[in-house]
Amino acid sequence: TPGVCPPLTPMTPMTPVTPASESSGIVPQLQNIVSTVNLACKLDLKNIALQARNAEYNPKRFAAVIMRIREPRTTALIFSSGKMVCTGAKTEEQSRLAARKYARVVQKLGFPAKFLDFKIQNMVGSCDVRFPIRLEGLVLTHQQFSSYEPELFPGLIYRMVKPRIVLLIFVSGKVVLTGAKERSEIYEAFENIYPILKGFKKAS
Amino acid sequence: LIGAGKTPTLGGGFHANLGKESRAQTLQNGKRQIHHLGNQLQLNQHCLDTAFNFFKMAVSKHLTRGRKMTHVIAACLYLVCRTEGTPHMLLDLSDLLQVNVYVLGKTFLLLARELCINAPAIDPCLYIPRFAHMLEFGDKNHEVSMTALRLLQRMKRDWMHTGRRPSGLCGAALLVAARMHDFRRTVKEVIRVVKVCESTLRKRLTEFEDTPTSQLTIDEFMKIDLEEECDPPSFTAGQKKLKIQQLEKALSKKLEDFEGEISSYQDEIEIELENSRPKAKGVFANFTKDDSIEDNASSIFGEEEAEDEELEAAANHLNKDFYNELLEKDRLKTNEDGACKNGNEAPVRPPALESLLGPLPTAASLGITESIKECISTKDREPGENTGDGELDLSGIDDSEIDRYILNETEAQIKAELWMKENADYLKEQKEKEARIAKEKELGIYKEHKPKKSAKKREPIQASTAGEAIEKMLEQKKISSKINYNVLRDLNSKGSNTPKKEDDSTDDSTSTKKLSRRKSIASRNIANPVNSVGKR
């Protein structure tokens, strides 16, 4: 039966290294950053929700307060344990600033909030290579890393090993990179994938 | 470590099954479900066997844990369909099981990844015979299928199939093929067979319309194959959007330029008008004009500046002597070391401190330039670093902005009312829960559900022999109630050969009930062997 390889003993698959080292000249843009921080004090969520203008709290649906600020435009999930998740910022500095603003709001509502262990958990970037990509070909040659199921998702899901990033590659040439903890990982992943994508460029 | 000795109870039937290992039970159950589902899909025996093999692999890799068995079965079957190239869609399985297709898809992707099976990409041509048959073209079935296949090939060359559900393309191809052969199949009929949405089908038809092939006549199409390959529709749409964005940007820039020009003209006109206005004279004239205050202010500063200059001159004069002295000293110093750069740069205004204290030791002379550079660079690297105790850094946060996010008294009251109304059910539930807990506490049967502690502190096992230690450990860990402890004990003493069969038969009747209550078994004294299932 074609296409079936018996499960082998585990070996670490390496992303194929391409010889050309010319830079692509395209820089992925960061679209979203998810970060967490510990406010280090127990919070009364009902109290916060009823005193803050920008907070919603639906205990039946989700056990956290959802708070939003306009500048930087972000959303935060604040849990009763004092932990907080901040999403929607476009740069690391913005994410930190937004998290500090949320902590300040919580402080002003009467809780002794601190700002411990701020950590960026995930960064999402996107860019456009400006040429159509033959996804069927890519999934054939890089089958160890790619997963392409048009019945489920129109894009090809490429799981790069080093750096550990997941890329969503679309036929229109748009690429989404996610799973990074640092900005450099996104740039590195894109520089790795660009020569591979060029190899599957539609001949025109 | 399962008790050896096969007792002659072959006709046990129900009880024998109960005695089987859980794994075998799972596999048997899986086989049954695979056959049941596979027959509904009309898969042949070979496919069903392969699916069962996949299932066995999945179970051995513990992929069934935490997942619904039906999902795993469906994933195994779909994997077989893909590797064998049968025209079954994931949607068919989803229809049969009434499960969301994306949930099944997730399980399928995981299974394929874990089993390292790379299913080849779906070719929409596979579905044509199946759908054509369902559309009932009678005698002309073969012809219509051929035309549809040709259309599909054309669509593939025009990059219409990448990233799309193959069934949608098939539907479009079949619809066009049917029309080409004078069959009046409506869109509704086709989508019922093909299982896509009407808008999807229309979109595919529109996209095909945009390709140059659609302009050919039927005869031309059957003979000619155009060389040019179109770009995928999403790419063209993306390029169009990009162009529009660029145009908009250029347009807004032009607008800005024009606005700038207009405002500069405006300013000039204003200035001219002012100049042509009659000017008021006299001391009070300054106070009548609007910008007079600024003039006054600048004149005051002008005076101050004049004073400053005088001071500067005086300071320079005083410093001159010191300055000369310093220069002398520095020149001597540079002649000596030849390395000190700082002295060479003669400052315009010599720092008074140096003149008083004499030349200060520089970083270079002390030899610590490197370490200082390091310290400075680390400081630069983490400007926003928390202070040691995690205090919130308030720099860059506008307090008034934060205050705007907090409600005042009346607003808070209104929100509280609304929230109470919205969440009345939840609050009621909470109250009932608390009342229940309070009652249970009173009665003394309150069981608090504490989160599971991962590290259980166990007492160290005190045992005199290795065998005893193993027994006690097994009891603690509650590994299996089916272990024949007698055999364990006999392992060390090689004398005895078979375990006590008499115990088996007597314990049989009582043990079947106790099989399900593991805890009680584990807590039993192991001297009485828990070996009801000792027969293998």
Short mmCIF file of C-alpha atoms in Angstrom, two decimals, chain B residues 89-499:
data_model
loop_
_atom_site.label_atom_id
_atom_site.label_comp_id
_atom_site.label_asym_id
_atom_site.label_seq_id
_atom_site.Cartn_x
_atom_site.Cartn_y
_atom_site.Cartn_z
CA MET B 89 -15.21 11.06 3.00
CA LEU B 90 -14.69 11.93 6.62
CA LEU B 91 -18.10 13.51 6.33
CA ASP B 92 -19.65 10.10 5.73
CA LEU B 93 -18.25 8.77 9.00
CA SER B 94 -19.34 11.91 10.75
CA ASP B 95 -22.87 11.44 9.40
CA LEU B 96 -23.02 7.86 10.58
CA LEU B 97 -21.78 8.65 14.06
CA GLN B 98 -23.45 12.06 14.38
CA VAL B 99 -20.16 13.54 15.54
CA ASN B 100 -18.66 16.87 14.51
CA VAL B 101 -16.38 16.25 11.54
CA TYR B 102 -13.61 18.41 12.98
CA VAL B 103 -13.54 16.38 16.17
CA LEU B 104 -13.11 13.23 14.13
CA GLY B 105 -10.52 15.05 12.04
CA LYS B 106 -8.50 15.92 15.11
CA THR B 107 -8.44 12.30 16.24
CA PHE B 108 -7.58 11.17 12.72
CA LEU B 109 -4.65 13.60 12.43
CA LEU B 110 -3.30 12.52 15.77
CA LEU B 111 -3.59 8.86 14.89
CA ALA B 112 -1.85 9.36 11.56
CA ARG B 113 0.94 11.26 13.22
CA GLU B 114 1.47 8.79 16.03
CA LEU B 115 1.40 5.76 13.77
CA CYS B 116 3.71 7.53 11.30
CA ILE B 117 1.31 6.76 8.49
CA ASN B 118 1.30 9.33 5.74
CA ALA B 119 -1.97 9.14 3.92
CA PRO B 120 -1.62 10.49 0.39
CA ALA B 121 -3.52 13.66 -0.37
CA ILE B 122 -7.08 13.15 -1.57
CA ASP B 123 -7.57 13.26 -5.30
CA PRO B 124 -11.01 14.63 -6.16
CA CYS B 125 -11.09 12.30 -9.17
CA LEU B 126 -11.66 9.44 -6.74
CA TYR B 127 -15.11 10.72 -5.87
CA ILE B 128 -16.42 11.13 -9.42
CA PRO B 129 -17.64 7.57 -9.99
CA ARG B 130 -19.38 7.51 -6.65
CA PHE B 131 -21.20 10.82 -7.10
CA ALA B 132 -21.98 10.15 -10.75
CA HIS B 133 -23.64 6.91 -9.78
CA MET B 134 -25.73 8.70 -7.17
CA LEU B 135 -26.83 11.31 -9.69
CA GLU B 136 -28.29 8.59 -11.91
CA PHE B 137 -27.14 9.39 -15.41
CA GLY B 138 -28.32 6.02 -16.71
CA ASP B 139 -26.60 4.92 -19.89
CA LYS B 140 -24.57 8.03 -20.23
CA ASN B 141 -22.98 7.59 -16.83
CA HIS B 142 -19.59 6.73 -18.25
CA GLU B 143 -19.58 9.65 -20.69
CA VAL B 144 -20.59 12.16 -18.08
CA SER B 145 -17.99 10.80 -15.70
CA MET B 146 -15.30 11.14 -18.34
CA THR B 147 -16.26 14.72 -19.06
CA ALA B 148 -16.35 15.49 -15.36
CA LEU B 149 -12.91 13.96 -14.95
CA ARG B 150 -11.56 16.09 -17.76
CA LEU B 151 -13.06 19.19 -16.19
CA LEU B 152 -11.51 18.26 -12.89
CA GLN B 153 -8.09 17.85 -14.50
CA ARG B 154 -8.48 21.31 -15.96
CA MET B 155 -9.47 22.74 -12.59
CA LYS B 156 -6.42 21.13 -11.04
CA ARG B 157 -4.15 22.69 -13.63
CA ASP B 158 -5.78 26.03 -12.89
CA TRP B 159 -4.88 25.66 -9.23
CA MET B 160 -8.47 25.61 -8.05
CA HIS B 161 -8.20 22.47 -5.95
CA THR B 162 -5.41 23.33 -3.48
CA GLY B 163 -6.78 23.97 -0.05
CA ARG B 164 -10.38 23.18 -1.02
CA ARG B 165 -12.66 20.33 -0.08
CA PRO B 166 -12.47 17.84 -2.97
CA SER B 167 -16.21 17.22 -2.79
CA GLY B 168 -17.00 20.83 -3.70
CA LEU B 169 -14.88 20.65 -6.85
CA CYS B 170 -16.44 17.33 -7.79
CA GLY B 171 -19.87 18.84 -7.45
CA ALA B 172 -19.00 21.73 -9.71
CA ALA B 173 -17.39 19.45 -12.31
CA LEU B 174 -20.34 17.07 -12.33
CA LEU B 175 -22.84 19.88 -12.65
CA VAL B 176 -21.08 21.33 -15.66
CA ALA B 177 -20.56 17.89 -17.19
CA ALA B 178 -24.23 17.08 -16.74
CA ARG B 179 -25.27 20.28 -18.48
CA MET B 180 -22.83 19.59 -21.27
CA HIS B 181 -24.60 16.27 -21.89
CA ASP B 182 -28.07 17.80 -21.67
CA PHE B 183 -28.95 16.55 -18.22
CA ARG B 184 -30.86 19.05 -16.15
CA ARG B 185 -29.39 18.52 -12.75
CA THR B 186 -30.16 21.40 -10.43
CA VAL B 187 -27.75 22.79 -7.91
CA LYS B 188 -29.93 21.44 -5.13
CA GLU B 189 -29.73 17.88 -6.40
CA VAL B 190 -26.00 18.04 -6.73
CA ILE B 191 -25.41 19.44 -3.27
CA ARG B 192 -27.57 16.77 -1.70
CA VAL B 193 -25.30 14.14 -3.17
CA VAL B 194 -22.01 15.91 -2.73
CA LYS B 195 -22.66 17.31 0.75
CA VAL B 196 -21.46 20.88 0.31
CA CYS B 197 -23.22 24.16 0.74
CA GLU B 198 -24.97 25.90 -2.16
CA SER B 199 -22.80 28.98 -1.86
CA THR B 200 -19.67 26.84 -2.06
CA LEU B 201 -20.84 25.26 -5.29
CA ARG B 202 -21.71 28.63 -6.79
CA LYS B 203 -18.33 29.98 -5.80
CA ARG B 204 -16.55 27.10 -7.54
CA LEU B 205 -18.62 27.68 -10.66
CA THR B 206 -17.76 31.39 -10.60
CA GLU B 207 -14.08 30.63 -10.19
CA PHE B 208 -14.20 28.25 -13.10
CA GLU B 209 -15.96 30.91 -15.08
CA ASP B 210 -13.00 33.21 -14.52
CA THR B 211 -10.60 30.78 -16.16
CA PRO B 212 -9.99 31.07 -19.91
CA THR B 213 -11.06 27.43 -20.40
CA SER B 214 -14.67 28.32 -19.61
CA GLN B 215 -14.79 30.38 -22.79
CA LEU B 216 -14.23 27.35 -25.01
CA THR B 217 -17.10 25.54 -26.64
CA ILE B 218 -17.88 21.99 -25.64
CA ASP B 219 -16.13 20.50 -28.66
CA GLU B 220 -13.10 22.71 -28.27
CA PHE B 221 -12.86 21.80 -24.64
CA MET B 222 -12.82 18.08 -25.37
CA LYS B 223 -9.96 18.51 -27.82
CA ILE B 224 -7.86 21.44 -26.73
CA ASP B 225 -5.85 21.85 -23.59
CA LEU B 226 -4.84 25.43 -22.94
CA GLU B 227 -1.23 25.93 -21.93
CA GLU B 228 -1.66 28.75 -19.47
CA GLU B 229 -2.21 27.87 -15.83
CA CYS B 230 -4.21 30.26 -13.75
CA ASP B 231 -3.25 31.46 -10.32
CA PRO B 232 -5.17 30.08 -7.35
CA PRO B 233 -8.24 32.24 -6.65
CA SER B 234 -7.09 33.12 -3.14
CA PHE B 235 -3.79 34.38 -4.52
CA THR B 236 -5.52 36.59 -7.08
CA ALA B 237 -7.87 37.93 -4.45
CA GLY B 238 -4.95 38.64 -2.14
CA GLN B 239 -3.07 40.49 -4.87
CA LYS B 240 -6.13 42.53 -5.66
CA LYS B 241 -6.55 43.50 -2.04
CA LEU B 242 -2.89 44.46 -1.84
CA LYS B 243 -3.23 46.66 -4.92
CA ILE B 244 -6.31 48.35 -3.51
CA GLN B 245 -4.46 49.00 -0.26
CA GLN B 246 -1.53 50.48 -2.10
CA LEU B 247 -3.81 52.66 -4.18
CA GLU B 248 -5.59 53.85 -1.08
CA LYS B 249 -2.31 54.68 0.57
CA ALA B 250 -1.12 56.61 -2.47
CA LEU B 251 -4.45 58.39 -2.61
CA SER B 252 -4.39 59.40 1.03
CA LYS B 253 -0.82 60.58 0.66
CA LYS B 254 -1.83 62.72 -2.29
CA LEU B 255 -4.70 64.09 -0.27
CA GLU B 256 -2.32 64.98 2.50
CA ASP B 257 -0.02 66.74 0.09
CA PHE B 258 -2.89 68.73 -1.29
CA GLU B 259 -4.05 69.57 2.20
CA GLY B 260 -0.56 70.66 3.05
CA GLU B 261 -0.44 72.90 0.04
CA ILE B 262 -3.81 74.35 0.85
CA SER B 263 -2.85 75.07 4.45
CA SER B 264 0.41 76.68 3.40
CA TYR B 265 -1.54 78.95 1.05
CA GLN B 266 -3.88 79.66 3.93
CA ASP B 267 -1.00 80.68 6.17
CA GLU B 268 0.49 82.97 3.59
CA ILE B 269 -2.81 84.70 3.03
CA GLU B 270 -3.22 85.19 6.76
CA ILE B 271 0.23 86.70 7.08
CA GLU B 272 -0.39 89.09 4.25
CA LEU B 273 -3.66 90.16 5.78
CA GLU B 274 -2.00 90.86 9.09
CA ASN B 275 0.78 92.82 7.57
CA SER B 276 -1.67 94.97 5.71
CA ARG B 277 -3.60 95.74 8.91
CA PRO B 278 -2.80 99.12 10.51
CA LYS B 279 -0.29 98.61 13.36
CA ALA B 280 -0.98 100.09 16.79
CA LYS B 281 1.84 102.18 18.18
CA GLY B 282 2.99 102.92 21.66
CA VAL B 283 3.84 101.02 24.80
CA PHE B 284 0.36 99.58 25.15
CA ALA B 285 0.51 98.28 21.64
CA ASN B 286 2.31 95.22 22.90
CA PHE B 287 -0.56 94.27 25.15
CA THR B 288 -3.26 94.50 22.49
CA LYS B 289 -1.83 91.92 20.17
CA ASP B 290 -2.43 88.22 20.92
CA ASP B 291 1.11 87.15 20.36
CA SER B 292 2.45 90.09 22.28
CA ILE B 293 2.85 88.02 25.42
CA GLU B 294 5.19 85.72 23.61
CA ASP B 295 7.23 88.70 22.45
CA ASN B 296 7.48 89.95 25.98
CA ALA B 297 8.51 86.59 27.24
CA SER B 298 11.23 86.25 24.66
CA SER B 299 12.52 89.71 25.50
CA ILE B 300 12.75 88.79 29.16
CA PHE B 301 14.67 85.67 28.29
CA GLY B 302 16.83 87.75 26.06
CA GLU B 303 17.83 89.79 29.04
CA GLU B 304 18.59 86.70 31.02
CA GLU B 305 20.65 85.36 28.23
CA ALA B 306 22.63 88.55 28.21
CA GLU B 307 23.27 88.10 31.91
CA ASP B 308 24.32 84.54 31.33
CA GLU B 309 26.85 85.60 28.83
CA GLU B 310 28.42 87.94 31.31
CA LEU B 311 28.62 85.19 33.89
CA GLU B 312 30.15 82.90 31.36
CA ALA B 313 32.80 85.41 30.52
CA ALA B 314 33.64 85.83 34.18
CA ALA B 315 33.75 82.10 34.75
CA ASN B 316 35.95 81.60 31.75
CA HIS B 317 38.36 84.18 32.98
CA LEU B 318 38.55 82.54 36.38
CA ASN B 319 38.92 79.13 34.93
CA LYS B 320 41.50 80.16 32.44
CA ASP B 321 44.33 79.74 34.84
CA PHE B 322 43.10 76.42 36.08
CA TYR B 323 42.49 75.37 32.50
CA ASN B 324 46.05 76.14 31.50
CA GLU B 325 47.34 74.34 34.52
CA LEU B 326 45.25 71.29 33.71
CA LEU B 327 46.38 71.23 30.14
CA GLU B 328 49.95 71.25 31.28
CA LYS B 329 49.41 68.41 33.68
CA ASP B 330 47.49 66.36 31.16
CA ARG B 331 50.10 66.80 28.50
CA LEU B 332 52.70 65.55 30.87
CA LYS B 333 50.49 62.65 31.81
CA THR B 334 49.84 61.65 28.23
CA ASN B 335 53.49 61.74 27.52
CA GLU B 336 53.99 59.34 30.38
CA ASP B 337 51.24 56.71 29.78
CA GLY B 338 50.39 57.28 26.22
CA ALA B 339 47.16 55.46 26.85
CA CYS B 340 44.96 57.91 28.65
CA LYS B 341 42.48 59.28 26.17
CA ASN B 342 40.36 61.29 28.50
CA GLY B 343 42.93 63.93 29.17
CA ASN B 344 43.48 64.57 25.48
CA GLU B 345 39.99 65.75 24.88
CA ALA B 346 40.31 69.23 26.20
CA PRO B 347 36.84 70.22 27.36
CA VAL B 348 35.67 73.66 26.48
CA ARG B 349 34.50 74.22 30.01
CA PRO B 350 36.84 72.40 32.36
CA PRO B 351 34.90 70.65 35.14
CA ALA B 352 35.55 72.46 38.35
CA LEU B 353 35.90 69.22 40.27
CA GLU B 354 38.95 68.11 38.41
CA SER B 355 40.70 71.36 38.99
CA LEU B 356 40.11 70.99 42.70
CA LEU B 357 40.92 67.36 43.17
CA GLY B 358 43.48 66.92 40.52
CA PRO B 359 43.21 64.40 37.74
CA LEU B 360 40.84 61.66 38.88
CA PRO B 361 41.60 58.01 38.25
CA THR B 362 39.99 57.01 35.02
CA ALA B 363 38.43 53.68 34.14
CA ALA B 364 41.27 52.96 31.76
CA SER B 365 43.94 53.64 34.34
CA LEU B 366 42.18 51.36 36.80
CA GLY B 367 41.78 48.68 34.15
CA ILE B 368 38.10 48.05 34.72
CA THR B 369 36.65 49.34 31.46
CA GLU B 370 35.43 45.89 30.49
CA SER B 371 33.50 45.21 33.67
CA ILE B 372 31.93 48.65 33.60
CA LYS B 373 30.85 48.15 30.00
CA GLU B 374 29.27 44.85 31.02
CA CYS B 375 27.35 46.40 33.86
CA ILE B 376 26.08 49.18 31.65
CA SER B 377 25.02 46.78 28.93
CA THR B 378 23.10 44.52 31.31
CA LYS B 379 21.30 47.53 32.63
CA ASP B 380 20.35 48.51 29.11
CA ARG B 381 19.24 45.00 28.24
CA GLU B 382 16.60 44.82 30.95
CA PRO B 383 15.24 48.26 31.48
CA GLY B 384 11.82 47.10 32.58
CA GLU B 385 13.07 44.36 34.87
CA ASN B 386 11.14 43.89 38.07
CA THR B 387 12.67 44.92 41.28
CA GLY B 388 13.52 42.03 43.50
CA ASP B 389 10.27 41.99 45.44
CA GLY B 390 7.95 42.09 42.39
CA GLU B 391 6.51 45.51 42.99
CA LEU B 392 4.44 46.84 40.12
CA ASP B 393 6.41 49.30 38.05
CA LEU B 394 4.13 52.29 37.45
CA SER B 395 6.29 54.13 34.93
CA GLY B 396 4.47 54.97 31.73
CA ILE B 397 1.03 54.39 33.24
CA ASP B 398 -1.30 57.33 33.25
CA ASP B 399 -3.33 57.23 36.46
CA SER B 400 -6.19 59.22 35.03
CA GLU B 401 -6.52 56.67 32.24
CA ILE B 402 -6.72 53.88 34.82
CA ASP B 403 -9.33 55.79 36.79
CA ARG B 404 -11.50 55.93 33.71
CA TYR B 405 -11.71 52.16 33.80
CA ILE B 406 -13.27 52.16 37.25
CA LEU B 407 -16.97 52.78 37.79
CA ASN B 408 -18.29 55.37 40.18
CA GLU B 409 -20.84 54.58 42.92
CA THR B 410 -24.05 54.91 40.95
CA GLU B 411 -22.70 53.10 37.93
CA ALA B 412 -21.43 50.29 40.12
CA GLN B 413 -24.82 49.92 41.73
CA ILE B 414 -26.58 49.68 38.40
CA LYS B 415 -24.08 47.13 37.13
CA ALA B 416 -24.46 45.11 40.33
CA GLU B 417 -28.22 44.98 39.86
CA LEU B 418 -27.91 43.86 36.25
CA TRP B 419 -25.28 41.28 37.08
CA MET B 420 -27.32 39.81 39.92
CA LYS B 421 -30.26 39.43 37.59
CA GLU B 422 -28.16 37.84 34.87
CA ASN B 423 -26.48 35.38 37.16
CA ALA B 424 -29.39 34.59 39.44
CA ASP B 425 -29.28 30.89 38.55
CA TYR B 426 -25.60 30.59 39.30
CA LEU B 427 -25.95 32.37 42.63
CA LYS B 428 -28.82 30.11 43.58
CA GLU B 429 -26.71 27.06 42.77
CA GLN B 430 -23.86 28.39 44.87
CA LYS B 431 -26.15 28.99 47.82
CA GLU B 432 -27.58 25.49 47.59
CA LYS B 433 -24.09 24.04 47.39
CA GLU B 434 -23.02 25.93 50.48
CA ALA B 435 -26.13 24.86 52.37
CA ARG B 436 -25.44 21.26 51.42
CA ILE B 437 -21.86 21.47 52.57
CA ALA B 438 -22.92 23.06 55.87
CA LYS B 439 -25.44 20.30 56.47
CA GLU B 440 -22.95 17.60 55.67
CA LYS B 441 -20.44 19.18 57.97
CA GLU B 442 -22.99 19.08 60.76
CA LEU B 443 -23.69 15.46 60.17
CA GLY B 444 -20.00 14.81 59.99
CA ILE B 445 -20.00 13.18 56.57
CA TYR B 446 -18.58 16.07 54.65
CA LYS B 447 -16.17 14.85 51.98
CA GLU B 448 -14.05 17.67 50.79
CA HIS B 449 -12.85 17.13 47.26
CA LYS B 450 -9.29 18.22 47.62
CA PRO B 451 -7.20 18.51 44.46
CA LYS B 452 -5.13 15.35 44.03
CA LYS B 453 -1.76 15.63 45.64
CA SER B 454 0.81 14.28 43.24
CA ALA B 455 3.39 13.25 45.82
CA LYS B 456 1.89 10.73 48.17
CA LYS B 457 3.99 10.21 51.24
CA ARG B 458 4.21 6.49 51.82
CA GLU B 459 5.63 4.74 54.82
CA PRO B 460 8.78 2.85 54.03
CA ILE B 461 8.04 -0.84 53.65
CA GLN B 462 9.28 -2.96 56.47
CA ALA B 463 9.83 -6.48 55.30
CA SER B 464 12.15 -9.28 56.21
CA THR B 465 12.42 -11.01 52.87
CA ALA B 466 12.41 -9.82 49.28
CA GLY B 467 9.22 -11.70 48.57
CA GLU B 468 7.44 -10.06 51.46
CA ALA B 469 8.64 -6.65 50.32
CA ILE B 470 7.27 -7.24 46.84
CA GLU B 471 3.95 -8.35 48.28
CA LYS B 472 3.64 -5.28 50.44
CA MET B 473 4.63 -3.00 47.58
CA LEU B 474 2.02 -4.56 45.31
CA GLU B 475 -0.58 -4.13 47.98
CA GLN B 476 0.28 -0.48 48.39
CA LYS B 477 0.33 0.25 44.71
CA LYS B 478 -2.81 -1.77 44.10
CA ILE B 479 -1.51 -2.89 40.75
CA SER B 480 -3.75 -5.82 40.15
CA SER B 481 -6.24 -7.90 41.97
CA LYS B 482 -5.49 -10.75 39.66
CA ILE B 483 -2.10 -11.64 40.95
CA ASN B 484 -1.61 -14.98 42.49
CA TYR B 485 0.41 -14.14 45.55
CA ASN B 486 1.05 -17.76 46.24
CA VAL B 487 3.13 -17.98 43.12
CA LEU B 488 5.03 -14.90 44.18
CA ARG B 489 5.88 -16.47 47.44
CA ASP B 490 6.89 -19.69 45.81
CA LEU B 491 9.19 -17.95 43.34
CA ASN B 492 12.04 -17.97 45.75
CA SER B 493 11.51 -21.48 46.95
CA LYS B 494 12.05 -23.52 43.81
CA GLY B 495 10.64 -26.63 45.39
CA SER B 496 6.91 -26.18 44.79
CA ASN B 497 5.73 -26.49 41.23
CA THR B 498 2.04 -25.71 40.94
CA PRO B 499 -0.12 -23.31 42.90
#
